[in-house]
Short mmCIF file of C-alpha atoms in Angstrom, two decimals:
data_model
loop_
_atom_site.label_atom_id
_atom_site.label_comp_id
_atom_site.label_asym_id
_atom_site.label_seq_id
_atom_site.Cartn_x
_atom_site.Cartn_y
_atom_site.Cartn_z
CA MET A 1361 -25.90 119.77 -1.75
CA SER A 1362 -26.85 123.47 -1.53
CA ALA A 1363 -28.22 125.61 -4.38
CA GLU A 1364 -24.88 127.41 -4.50
CA ASP A 1365 -23.11 124.07 -5.13
CA TYR A 1366 -25.14 123.10 -8.16
CA ARG A 1367 -24.93 126.62 -9.58
CA ARG A 1368 -21.12 126.51 -9.11
CA ILE A 1369 -21.00 123.35 -11.25
CA ALA A 1370 -23.24 124.94 -13.81
CA ASP A 1371 -20.99 127.96 -13.89
CA ALA A 1372 -18.00 125.67 -14.58
CA VAL A 1373 -19.83 124.07 -17.58
CA ALA A 1374 -20.85 127.57 -18.75
CA ALA A 1375 -17.22 128.65 -18.64
CA ASP A 1376 -16.19 125.64 -20.81
CA ILE A 1377 -18.80 126.71 -23.34
CA ALA A 1378 -17.76 130.32 -23.35
CA ASP A 1379 -14.01 129.33 -23.74
CA GLY A 1380 -14.79 126.96 -26.58
CA ARG A 1381 -13.84 123.78 -24.79
CA LEU A 1382 -17.46 122.79 -25.35
CA ARG A 1383 -18.67 123.78 -28.81
CA PRO A 1384 -22.14 124.29 -30.27
CA GLY A 1385 -23.50 120.83 -31.13
CA ASP A 1386 -21.38 118.95 -28.60
CA ARG A 1387 -23.31 116.31 -26.67
CA LEU A 1388 -23.12 116.38 -22.92
CA PRO A 1389 -22.82 113.13 -20.92
CA THR A 1390 -25.97 111.57 -19.68
CA GLN A 1391 -27.02 112.95 -16.34
CA ARG A 1392 -26.08 109.69 -14.63
CA ALA A 1393 -22.55 109.83 -16.20
CA PHE A 1394 -22.22 113.53 -15.35
CA ALA A 1395 -23.11 112.76 -11.74
CA ARG A 1396 -20.54 110.01 -11.51
CA ALA A 1397 -17.81 112.21 -13.11
CA HIS A 1398 -18.51 115.05 -10.65
CA ARG A 1399 -19.17 112.79 -7.65
CA ILE A 1400 -22.61 114.30 -7.11
CA ALA A 1401 -26.06 112.89 -6.71
CA ASN A 1402 -28.21 112.22 -9.75
CA SER A 1403 -30.78 114.79 -8.48
CA THR A 1404 -28.03 117.38 -8.40
CA ALA A 1405 -26.97 116.58 -11.90
CA THR A 1406 -30.50 117.07 -12.97
CA ARG A 1407 -30.58 120.52 -11.32
CA VAL A 1408 -27.31 121.43 -13.14
CA TYR A 1409 -28.77 120.43 -16.55
CA ARG A 1410 -31.95 122.40 -15.84
CA GLU A 1411 -29.90 125.47 -14.90
CA LEU A 1412 -27.82 125.20 -18.10
CA ALA A 1413 -31.08 125.00 -20.13
CA ARG A 1414 -32.53 127.88 -18.25
CA ARG A 1415 -29.55 130.03 -19.22
CA GLY A 1416 -30.09 129.07 -22.82
CA LEU A 1417 -26.77 127.19 -23.09
CA THR A 1418 -28.08 123.82 -23.80
CA VAL A 1419 -31.03 122.14 -25.48
CA GLY A 1420 -32.39 118.63 -24.73
CA GLU A 1421 -33.77 116.36 -27.47
CA VAL A 1422 -35.98 113.51 -26.41
CA GLY A 1423 -34.29 110.22 -27.03
CA ARG A 1424 -30.99 111.82 -28.10
CA GLY A 1425 -29.58 113.68 -25.15
CA THR A 1426 -28.48 117.22 -24.14
CA TYR A 1427 -26.43 119.37 -26.58
CA VAL A 1428 -24.58 122.70 -26.38
CA ARG A 1429 -26.75 125.30 -28.01
CA ALA A 1430 -25.54 127.61 -30.74
CA ALA A 1431 -24.66 131.03 -29.35
CA ARG A 1432 -26.98 133.95 -29.96
CA HIS A 1433 -24.68 136.47 -31.62
CA ALA A 1434 -25.47 140.17 -31.68
CA PRO A 1435 -26.32 141.06 -35.30
CA GLY A 1436 -23.88 143.11 -37.38
CA PRO A 1437 -20.99 145.38 -36.63
CA ALA A 1438 -20.68 147.64 -33.59
CA LEU A 1439 -22.50 150.95 -33.74
CA ALA A 1440 -20.51 154.12 -34.18
CA GLU A 1441 -21.32 155.08 -30.58
CA PRO A 1442 -22.27 152.95 -27.66
CA ALA A 1443 -25.98 152.46 -27.23
CA PRO A 1444 -27.53 154.05 -24.11
CA ALA A 1445 -27.68 151.92 -20.99
CA GLY A 1446 -30.61 149.62 -21.08
CA THR A 1447 -31.04 150.01 -24.87
CA VAL A 1448 -30.94 146.93 -27.16
CA PRO A 1449 -29.00 147.92 -30.27
CA VAL A 1450 -31.07 147.74 -33.52
CA ASN A 1451 -29.04 147.11 -36.69
CA LEU A 1452 -30.68 148.60 -39.78
CA GLU A 1453 -27.47 148.36 -41.77
CA LEU A 1454 -27.08 144.61 -42.53
CA ASN A 1455 -29.87 142.87 -44.41
CA TYR A 1456 -30.03 139.09 -43.92
CA PRO A 1457 -33.73 138.07 -43.63
CA VAL A 1458 -34.54 135.13 -41.27
CA VAL A 1459 -37.98 133.71 -40.69
CA PRO A 1460 -38.88 131.52 -37.67
CA GLU A 1461 -39.49 128.33 -39.63
CA GLN A 1462 -36.32 128.34 -41.71
CA SER A 1463 -33.98 126.65 -39.22
CA ALA A 1464 -36.27 123.59 -38.77
CA LEU A 1465 -36.68 123.31 -42.59
CA LEU A 1466 -32.97 123.62 -43.26
CA ALA A 1467 -32.09 121.21 -40.46
CA ALA A 1468 -34.37 118.49 -41.98
CA GLY A 1469 -32.67 118.93 -45.32
CA LEU A 1470 -29.23 118.59 -43.76
CA ALA A 1471 -29.98 115.36 -41.90
CA PRO A 1472 -29.43 112.92 -44.80
CA LEU A 1473 -26.16 114.74 -45.68
CA LEU A 1474 -24.69 113.82 -42.21
CA ARG A 1475 -24.65 110.14 -42.98
CA PRO A 1476 -20.93 109.06 -43.35
CA ASP A 1477 -21.31 108.00 -46.99
CA ALA A 1478 -23.11 111.19 -48.05
CA LEU A 1479 -20.84 113.38 -45.97
CA GLY A 1480 -17.71 111.86 -47.53
CA ALA A 1481 -18.89 112.69 -51.01
CA ALA A 1482 -19.92 116.23 -50.02
CA LEU A 1483 -16.43 116.97 -48.64
CA ARG A 1484 -14.66 116.38 -51.90
CA PRO A 1485 -13.30 119.49 -53.72
CA LEU A 1486 -15.38 120.73 -56.61
CA ALA A 1487 -14.80 122.55 -59.90
CA PRO A 1488 -16.80 125.72 -60.65
CA ALA A 1489 -19.23 123.54 -62.61
CA GLY A 1490 -20.32 121.87 -59.45
CA THR A 1491 -22.33 118.65 -59.83
CA PRO A 1492 -24.96 117.70 -62.48
CA ALA A 1493 -27.65 117.60 -59.77
CA ALA A 1494 -26.67 121.10 -58.53
CA ARG A 1495 -26.68 122.52 -62.07
CA ALA A 1496 -30.12 121.04 -62.73
CA ALA A 1497 -31.54 122.40 -59.50
CA ALA A 1498 -30.01 125.86 -60.01
CA ALA A 1499 -31.13 126.06 -63.59
CA ALA A 1500 -34.71 125.35 -62.53
CA LEU A 1501 -34.41 128.11 -59.84
CA LEU A 1502 -33.27 130.69 -62.39
CA SER A 1503 -35.61 129.67 -65.20
CA GLY A 1504 -38.94 131.48 -65.79
CA PRO A 1505 -41.34 132.38 -68.55
CA ALA A 1506 -38.71 134.45 -70.39
CA LEU A 1507 -35.45 132.68 -69.45
CA ARG A 1508 -34.56 129.02 -69.83
CA ALA A 1509 -31.26 128.59 -67.94
CA ASP A 1510 -28.99 126.02 -69.52
CA PRO A 1511 -27.47 123.84 -66.72
CA ASP A 1512 -24.29 123.37 -68.76
CA HIS A 1513 -23.52 127.11 -68.51
CA LEU A 1514 -24.10 127.50 -64.79
CA ARG A 1515 -21.13 128.02 -62.46
CA PHE A 1516 -20.95 128.11 -58.70
CA ALA A 1517 -19.14 130.33 -56.22
CA GLY A 1518 -18.95 130.47 -52.45
CA ASN A 1519 -21.47 133.30 -52.33
CA GLY A 1520 -22.95 136.01 -54.44
CA ARG A 1521 -20.11 138.44 -53.94
CA GLN A 1522 -17.64 135.84 -55.14
CA ALA A 1523 -19.81 135.07 -58.15
CA MET A 1524 -19.87 138.79 -58.91
CA ALA A 1525 -16.10 139.07 -58.52
CA GLY A 1526 -15.56 136.12 -60.88
CA ALA A 1527 -17.91 137.64 -63.41
CA LEU A 1528 -16.23 141.01 -63.37
CA ALA A 1529 -12.72 139.52 -63.43
CA SER A 1530 -13.67 137.55 -66.50
CA LEU A 1531 -14.91 140.59 -68.31
CA VAL A 1532 -12.93 143.69 -67.26
CA PRO A 1533 -9.11 143.72 -67.14
CA PRO A 1534 -7.17 145.86 -64.58
CA GLY A 1535 -7.54 149.44 -65.57
CA GLY A 1536 -10.72 148.72 -67.53
CA ARG A 1537 -13.90 150.80 -67.10
CA LEU A 1538 -17.06 149.36 -65.58
CA GLY A 1539 -20.33 151.34 -65.82
CA VAL A 1540 -22.48 151.16 -62.72
CA GLU A 1541 -25.59 152.99 -61.44
CA ALA A 1542 -24.59 156.17 -59.65
CA PHE A 1543 -25.77 154.60 -56.38
CA THR A 1544 -24.81 151.00 -56.25
CA TYR A 1545 -24.25 147.97 -54.05
CA PRO A 1546 -21.27 148.96 -51.89
CA MET A 1547 -19.57 145.56 -52.15
CA VAL A 1548 -19.06 146.25 -55.95
CA LYS A 1549 -16.99 149.18 -55.07
CA GLY A 1550 -14.73 147.03 -52.89
CA ILE A 1551 -14.48 144.31 -55.54
CA ALA A 1552 -13.52 146.76 -58.27
CA ALA A 1553 -10.86 148.33 -56.17
CA ARG A 1554 -9.31 144.89 -55.51
CA LEU A 1555 -9.41 143.99 -59.19
CA GLY A 1556 -8.05 147.36 -60.38
CA ILE A 1557 -11.31 148.20 -62.19
CA THR A 1558 -12.40 151.85 -62.68
CA LEU A 1559 -16.02 152.47 -61.80
CA VAL A 1560 -17.98 154.93 -63.97
CA PRO A 1561 -21.16 156.30 -62.38
CA LEU A 1562 -24.18 156.34 -64.71
CA ALA A 1563 -27.39 158.34 -64.24
CA THR A 1564 -30.64 156.66 -63.39
CA ASP A 1565 -34.30 157.76 -63.30
CA ALA A 1566 -37.56 156.28 -62.15
CA ASP A 1567 -37.26 153.42 -64.67
CA GLY A 1568 -33.70 152.56 -63.73
CA LEU A 1569 -30.39 152.90 -65.56
CA ARG A 1570 -30.55 155.30 -68.43
CA PRO A 1571 -29.31 153.98 -71.76
CA ASP A 1572 -28.37 157.47 -72.98
CA ALA A 1573 -26.07 157.71 -69.91
CA VAL A 1574 -24.45 154.46 -70.99
CA ARG A 1575 -23.90 155.71 -74.52
CA ALA A 1576 -22.52 159.02 -73.37
CA ALA A 1577 -20.04 157.37 -70.98
CA HIS A 1578 -18.95 154.84 -73.69
CA ARG A 1579 -18.34 157.68 -76.14
CA ALA A 1580 -16.13 159.48 -73.61
CA ALA A 1581 -13.99 156.40 -73.11
CA PRO A 1582 -14.98 152.82 -73.98
CA LEU A 1583 -16.58 150.83 -71.19
CA ARG A 1584 -15.84 147.10 -70.96
CA ALA A 1585 -19.00 146.17 -69.22
CA LEU A 1586 -21.97 147.29 -67.06
CA TYR A 1587 -23.00 146.18 -63.59
CA VAL A 1588 -26.72 146.62 -63.13
CA GLN A 1589 -29.51 145.70 -60.69
CA PRO A 1590 -32.68 145.65 -62.80
CA THR A 1591 -35.03 144.24 -60.10
CA LEU A 1592 -35.26 145.78 -56.59
CA HIS A 1593 -32.16 147.92 -56.97
CA ASN A 1594 -30.20 148.20 -53.77
CA PRO A 1595 -30.46 150.86 -52.23
CA LEU A 1596 -33.07 152.75 -54.32
CA GLY A 1597 -35.70 150.00 -54.57
CA VAL A 1598 -36.43 150.69 -58.27
CA THR A 1599 -37.40 147.85 -60.59
CA MET A 1600 -36.60 148.55 -64.22
CA SER A 1601 -39.57 148.70 -66.58
CA ALA A 1602 -40.05 146.26 -69.40
CA GLY A 1603 -39.42 148.95 -72.02
CA ARG A 1604 -36.30 150.20 -70.30
CA ARG A 1605 -34.92 146.60 -70.19
CA ALA A 1606 -35.50 146.19 -73.91
CA GLU A 1607 -33.88 149.57 -74.62
CA LEU A 1608 -30.85 148.64 -72.39
CA ALA A 1609 -30.48 145.22 -74.16
CA ALA A 1610 -30.51 147.06 -77.50
CA THR A 1611 -27.84 149.45 -76.21
CA LEU A 1612 -25.60 146.55 -75.24
CA GLY A 1613 -25.79 145.22 -78.75
CA GLU A 1614 -25.27 148.66 -80.34
CA LEU A 1615 -22.11 149.32 -78.24
CA ASP A 1616 -20.86 145.66 -78.13
CA LEU A 1617 -20.98 145.80 -74.36
CA TRP A 1618 -21.25 143.10 -71.74
CA ALA A 1619 -23.44 143.31 -68.63
CA VAL A 1620 -23.35 141.63 -65.20
CA GLU A 1621 -26.96 141.40 -63.94
CA ASP A 1622 -27.36 141.22 -60.22
CA ALA A 1623 -30.57 139.29 -59.32
CA VAL A 1624 -29.82 138.66 -55.62
CA TRP A 1625 -32.96 140.39 -54.39
CA ALA A 1626 -35.18 139.54 -57.36
CA PHE A 1627 -36.68 136.48 -55.58
CA LEU A 1628 -38.90 138.91 -53.63
CA HIS A 1629 -40.26 140.32 -56.88
CA PRO A 1630 -41.23 137.30 -59.16
CA ASP A 1631 -40.69 137.92 -62.84
CA GLY A 1632 -39.76 141.49 -62.10
CA ALA A 1633 -43.46 142.05 -61.21
CA ALA A 1634 -46.25 143.29 -63.49
CA ASP A 1635 -46.06 146.85 -64.67
CA GLY A 1636 -47.97 149.16 -62.49
CA ASP A 1637 -48.09 146.55 -59.70
CA GLY A 1638 -46.58 148.78 -57.05
CA ALA A 1639 -42.96 148.67 -58.07
CA ALA A 1640 -40.82 151.09 -56.10
CA SER A 1641 -43.56 153.23 -54.64
CA GLY A 1642 -43.05 156.08 -52.25
CA ALA A 1643 -43.83 153.92 -49.28
CA ALA A 1644 -44.44 156.64 -46.68
CA GLY A 1645 -45.92 159.47 -48.58
CA GLY A 1646 -42.91 160.31 -50.72
CA ASP A 1647 -42.79 160.64 -54.54
CA ARG A 1648 -43.44 157.48 -56.50
CA THR A 1649 -40.51 156.03 -58.43
CA GLY A 1650 -40.46 153.33 -61.04
CA GLU A 1651 -44.19 153.35 -61.61
CA GLY A 1652 -44.15 151.24 -64.75
CA ASP A 1653 -43.46 151.53 -68.44
CA ARG A 1654 -43.32 154.98 -69.88
CA THR A 1655 -44.81 155.28 -73.30
CA ALA A 1656 -41.58 156.67 -74.62
CA ASP A 1657 -39.70 153.69 -73.40
CA ARG A 1658 -42.11 151.31 -75.12
CA ASP A 1659 -41.87 153.27 -78.33
CA ARG A 1660 -38.10 153.28 -78.20
CA ALA A 1661 -37.73 149.57 -77.45
CA ALA A 1662 -35.38 148.20 -80.08
CA ASP A 1663 -35.27 144.72 -81.46
CA ARG A 1664 -31.47 144.25 -81.44
CA SER A 1665 -29.70 141.85 -79.14
CA CYS A 1666 -26.00 141.60 -78.30
CA PRO A 1667 -23.65 140.21 -80.87
CA GLY A 1668 -24.37 136.53 -81.47
CA ASP A 1669 -26.82 134.32 -83.21
CA ALA A 1670 -29.58 134.22 -80.62
CA ALA A 1671 -32.32 136.86 -80.98
CA ALA A 1672 -33.59 138.57 -77.84
CA PRO A 1673 -37.05 137.38 -76.78
CA ASP A 1674 -39.84 139.89 -76.68
CA ALA A 1675 -39.83 142.13 -73.64
CA THR A 1676 -43.26 141.10 -72.44
CA SER A 1677 -45.00 137.83 -71.65
CA ALA A 1678 -48.30 136.75 -73.12
CA THR A 1679 -50.04 139.20 -70.83
CA GLY A 1680 -47.83 142.02 -71.98
CA THR A 1681 -46.74 142.94 -68.42
CA ALA A 1682 -43.78 140.75 -67.29
CA ARG A 1683 -40.30 142.19 -66.89
CA PRO A 1684 -37.87 139.56 -68.07
CA PRO A 1685 -34.27 139.33 -66.83
CA LEU A 1686 -31.75 141.25 -68.91
CA ALA A 1687 -30.14 137.84 -69.48
CA ALA A 1688 -33.22 136.85 -71.45
CA LEU A 1689 -33.11 139.96 -73.60
CA ALA A 1690 -29.37 140.04 -74.23
CA PRO A 1691 -28.40 136.37 -73.73
CA ASP A 1692 -25.12 136.53 -75.55
CA CYS A 1693 -23.58 139.29 -73.55
CA THR A 1694 -25.08 139.06 -70.08
CA ILE A 1695 -23.86 137.18 -67.05
CA LEU A 1696 -26.67 136.65 -64.59
CA VAL A 1697 -25.50 136.55 -60.94
CA ASP A 1698 -27.57 135.34 -58.09
CA SER A 1699 -27.12 134.00 -54.56
CA LEU A 1700 -28.93 132.05 -51.92
CA SER A 1701 -27.69 134.11 -48.96
CA LYS A 1702 -30.88 136.20 -48.84
CA ARG A 1703 -33.19 133.37 -49.83
CA LEU A 1704 -31.78 130.94 -47.23
CA ALA A 1705 -28.97 132.04 -44.92
CA PRO A 1706 -25.58 133.69 -45.26
CA GLY A 1707 -23.71 131.12 -43.17
CA LEU A 1708 -24.20 128.23 -45.63
CA THR A 1709 -24.77 129.51 -49.04
CA VAL A 1710 -23.78 129.39 -52.73
CA GLY A 1711 -23.35 132.01 -55.45
CA LEU A 1712 -24.68 131.40 -59.01
CA ALA A 1713 -23.45 132.71 -62.30
CA LEU A 1714 -25.15 131.97 -65.65
CA ALA A 1715 -22.95 132.81 -68.58
CA PRO A 1716 -23.35 132.73 -72.34
CA PRO A 1717 -21.92 129.45 -73.84
CA ALA A 1718 -18.98 131.25 -75.42
CA HIS A 1719 -17.94 132.81 -72.07
CA THR A 1720 -18.41 129.88 -69.69
CA GLY A 1721 -14.79 128.82 -69.88
CA ARG A 1722 -13.45 132.32 -69.02
CA LEU A 1723 -15.86 132.57 -66.11
CA SER A 1724 -14.70 129.19 -64.78
CA ALA A 1725 -11.14 130.19 -65.07
CA ALA A 1726 -11.71 133.41 -63.15
CA LEU A 1727 -13.55 131.58 -60.38
CA ARG A 1728 -10.75 129.03 -60.09
CA SER A 1729 -7.95 131.61 -60.10
CA GLY A 1730 -9.73 133.76 -57.47
CA GLY A 1731 -10.29 130.91 -55.13
CA TRP A 1732 -14.03 131.65 -55.36
CA THR A 1733 -15.51 128.22 -56.10
CA ALA A 1734 -18.26 126.78 -53.90
CA THR A 1735 -17.46 124.14 -51.30
CA GLY A 1736 -18.86 120.71 -51.84
CA PHE A 1737 -20.74 120.59 -48.55
CA ALA A 1738 -22.51 123.95 -49.12
CA LEU A 1739 -23.37 122.99 -52.68
CA GLU A 1740 -24.79 119.57 -51.70
CA ALA A 1741 -26.83 121.14 -48.85
CA VAL A 1742 -28.18 123.87 -51.19
CA THR A 1743 -29.09 121.25 -53.81
CA ARG A 1744 -31.09 119.38 -51.28
CA TRP A 1745 -32.93 122.52 -50.14
CA LEU A 1746 -33.66 123.39 -53.73
CA THR A 1747 -35.19 120.00 -54.50
CA ASP A 1748 -36.99 119.16 -51.29
CA GLY A 1749 -39.24 122.18 -51.19
CA SER A 1750 -37.52 123.89 -48.33
CA LEU A 1751 -36.36 126.89 -50.41
CA GLU A 1752 -39.85 127.41 -51.83
CA ARG A 1753 -41.44 127.51 -48.44
CA ILE A 1754 -38.79 129.76 -46.98
CA VAL A 1755 -39.06 132.22 -49.83
CA ALA A 1756 -42.86 132.36 -49.47
CA ALA A 1757 -42.44 133.13 -45.78
CA LYS A 1758 -39.82 135.87 -46.49
CA ARG A 1759 -42.10 137.53 -49.12
CA GLN A 1760 -44.79 137.71 -46.46
CA ASP A 1761 -42.38 138.98 -43.84
CA ALA A 1762 -41.01 141.67 -46.13
CA ALA A 1763 -44.57 142.92 -46.74
CA VAL A 1764 -45.21 143.12 -42.98
CA ARG A 1765 -42.04 145.11 -42.46
CA GLN A 1766 -42.88 147.49 -45.28
CA ALA A 1767 -46.27 148.04 -43.69
CA LEU A 1768 -44.51 148.96 -40.43
CA LEU A 1769 -42.30 151.43 -42.39
CA ARG A 1770 -45.27 153.10 -44.04
CA GLU A 1771 -47.04 153.40 -40.74
CA ARG A 1772 -44.10 154.71 -38.66
CA LEU A 1773 -42.54 157.01 -41.28
CA ALA A 1774 -45.74 158.41 -42.65
CA GLY A 1775 -45.31 161.85 -44.21
CA PHE A 1776 -41.58 161.55 -44.92
CA ARG A 1777 -40.01 161.05 -48.34
CA VAL A 1778 -39.34 157.33 -48.24
CA HIS A 1779 -38.97 155.31 -51.42
CA ALA A 1780 -39.39 151.55 -51.22
CA ASP A 1781 -40.94 148.73 -53.14
CA PRO A 1782 -43.61 147.05 -50.96
CA ARG A 1783 -41.88 143.71 -51.49
CA ALA A 1784 -38.36 144.77 -50.53
CA TYR A 1785 -36.39 144.43 -47.32
CA PHE A 1786 -34.94 147.93 -47.56
CA ALA A 1787 -35.97 151.54 -48.07
CA TRP A 1788 -34.33 154.81 -49.19
CA TRP A 1789 -35.19 157.76 -46.96
CA GLU A 1790 -34.60 161.30 -48.10
CA LEU A 1791 -34.16 163.13 -44.82
CA PRO A 1792 -35.69 166.56 -44.05
CA ALA A 1793 -33.51 169.38 -45.30
CA ARG A 1794 -32.33 170.35 -41.79
CA TRP A 1795 -30.55 167.04 -41.42
CA ARG A 1796 -27.23 165.89 -43.00
CA ALA A 1797 -27.03 162.16 -43.40
CA GLU A 1798 -23.87 161.88 -41.26
CA THR A 1799 -25.46 163.96 -38.47
CA PHE A 1800 -28.57 161.72 -38.54
CA LEU A 1801 -26.37 158.68 -38.52
CA ALA A 1802 -24.71 159.87 -35.28
CA ALA A 1803 -27.99 160.84 -33.71
CA ALA A 1804 -29.51 157.40 -34.46
CA ALA A 1805 -26.44 155.72 -33.07
CA ARG A 1806 -26.96 157.58 -29.77
CA HIS A 1807 -30.30 155.84 -29.59
CA GLY A 1808 -28.75 152.50 -30.38
CA ILE A 1809 -29.88 152.35 -34.05
CA ALA A 1810 -27.49 151.78 -36.92
CA VAL A 1811 -28.39 153.02 -40.43
CA THR A 1812 -26.40 153.47 -43.66
CA PRO A 1813 -25.73 156.91 -45.16
CA ALA A 1814 -26.17 157.55 -48.90
CA ALA A 1815 -22.44 158.12 -49.20
CA ALA A 1816 -21.76 154.39 -48.76
CA PHE A 1817 -23.63 153.71 -52.08
CA ALA A 1818 -22.35 156.75 -54.09
CA VAL A 1819 -19.80 156.13 -56.85
CA ALA A 1820 -17.11 158.76 -57.30
CA ALA A 1821 -16.67 160.26 -60.74
CA GLU A 1822 -13.46 159.27 -62.55
CA GLY A 1823 -10.50 161.23 -61.09
CA ALA A 1824 -12.46 162.54 -58.11
CA GLN A 1825 -11.19 162.20 -54.56
CA GLY A 1826 -14.09 160.57 -52.78
CA ALA A 1827 -17.60 160.20 -54.05
CA GLY A 1828 -18.41 163.87 -53.84
CA PRO A 1829 -21.51 165.30 -52.13
CA ALA A 1830 -24.15 162.66 -51.51
CA PRO A 1831 -27.83 163.40 -50.92
CA ASN A 1832 -29.11 163.73 -47.40
CA ALA A 1833 -30.51 160.24 -47.39
CA VAL A 1834 -30.10 156.94 -45.57
CA ARG A 1835 -30.87 153.33 -46.44
CA LEU A 1836 -32.90 151.40 -43.93
CA ALA A 1837 -32.32 147.63 -43.90
CA LEU A 1838 -35.47 146.11 -42.47
CA ALA A 1839 -34.65 142.41 -42.23
CA GLY A 1840 -32.60 142.15 -39.06
CA PRO A 1841 -34.68 143.07 -36.02
CA ALA A 1842 -37.83 141.25 -34.94
CA HIS A 1843 -41.04 143.13 -35.84
CA GLU A 1844 -41.61 144.90 -32.47
CA PRO A 1845 -37.98 146.21 -32.11
CA LEU A 1846 -38.19 147.31 -35.75
CA ALA A 1847 -41.34 149.26 -35.14
CA GLN A 1848 -39.82 150.86 -32.05
CA ALA A 1849 -36.72 151.80 -33.96
CA LEU A 1850 -38.71 153.33 -36.80
CA THR A 1851 -40.73 155.35 -34.23
CA THR A 1852 -37.53 156.64 -32.69
CA LEU A 1853 -36.08 157.55 -36.05
CA ALA A 1854 -39.31 159.43 -36.99
CA ALA A 1855 -39.12 161.38 -33.77
CA LEU A 1856 -35.49 162.24 -34.49
CA ALA A 1857 -36.27 163.40 -38.04
CA HIS A 1858 -39.17 165.52 -36.82
CA GLY A 1859 -36.78 167.34 -34.57
CA THR A 1860 -33.57 169.21 -35.25
CA PRO A 1861 -29.97 168.13 -35.07
CA ASP A 1862 -29.51 170.29 -31.95
CA ASP A 1863 -32.31 168.39 -30.14
CA SER A 1864 -30.36 165.08 -30.51
CA LEU A 1865 -27.09 166.33 -29.01
CA PRO A 1866 -26.10 164.72 -25.76
CA ASP A 1867 -26.29 166.82 -22.59
#
């Protein structure tokens, strides 16, 4: 048989894979059986299987056979404009970190779950409370020196966004007002719109959300709750100081307010980090932000907690430097929301919500009514990864990876006003005055690079049409590309920013 003949057979198998008739994970026949079915020689079947492997369509496992390989999807949404010919698009919009070793670690944890008895149990429907094993594992994950998470008050959602939606739905009725940082996680804007919640932008500074802004907004018209990111704020990269956390907790008690604390990125910044330990530095020569406790904040730190019997713990650890979660300082009026999408992988994840005892029932009801509960298979898989050491090893690798990417950022964007925590997977870039964010977005897209403009994070003032003027800034999500494409993309963006908008226009 000629080379064209075996390639034609390989093309037919490839077409079956592309059309979905053969799906990722499907096992191909043995080469002998394949040869019989196609009436070809065994040697020809061997050449077909080698060709499929060369194309990256199959993978062979010694002693098990040949399987259809999972497709390599292009990351993220399409760019605003087509990338130039020969350019590989680089997505700096979406931020799901992946490290090389994680697939092998996750696969090993899944193997016991695929036994028929274990799989049958994992496929049963679950209540928001999940399973005792899952609650114990998640409570251990969320606990630290200042916070002891009670497993009985943990609830599970399909992902972090669903946990967030359940928490907000349980606290803020349609038409109610939710205070948020003036630049906030864009998904919160979408959740609020769907729940009929009015967002109220609140001023921040180098230490995070300003309590005086909370009080002023509440005086203008009562707020029902706050949504806040105290650690590694997305997009600004600020980590709230210990004094500011204590003052904010006191403000919640003073105003009888609830808070939803988003800790999704906090795993990169253990215990909120020590004061003065590089939190939210100007990574590439810009102004420093969030540099640590200000004396005034420490002096103003109040000793009040939210309504309830439990007193707030002291804002510092034995060393006087830790930054405890807001849920530790205001335990009776804070719902702590976390997710494993960033720690592990977005395709098989779970959202976590830790509520005060008196509110657990309302949170459960909101998760059930929204259809936001976690699936049994995902929860069982995550529980295994939490308890077998996989998550700990993956998190350690991601912390190292984030540090490498931040070093590339500092090197390639030296001299620009870039604000980023050296532990984070993102950065906030204040563009040169000659650039508008939207113009820079389009220029980057012409080079095959997607970035996110500041307007995507800006919250409109009440009654305003749109978010109003946003600063000329973009957020760079650093997790997606491999290190070399990331470095090249940052070099390209630096060259663009050094030039003028007219330089970037197509011929």
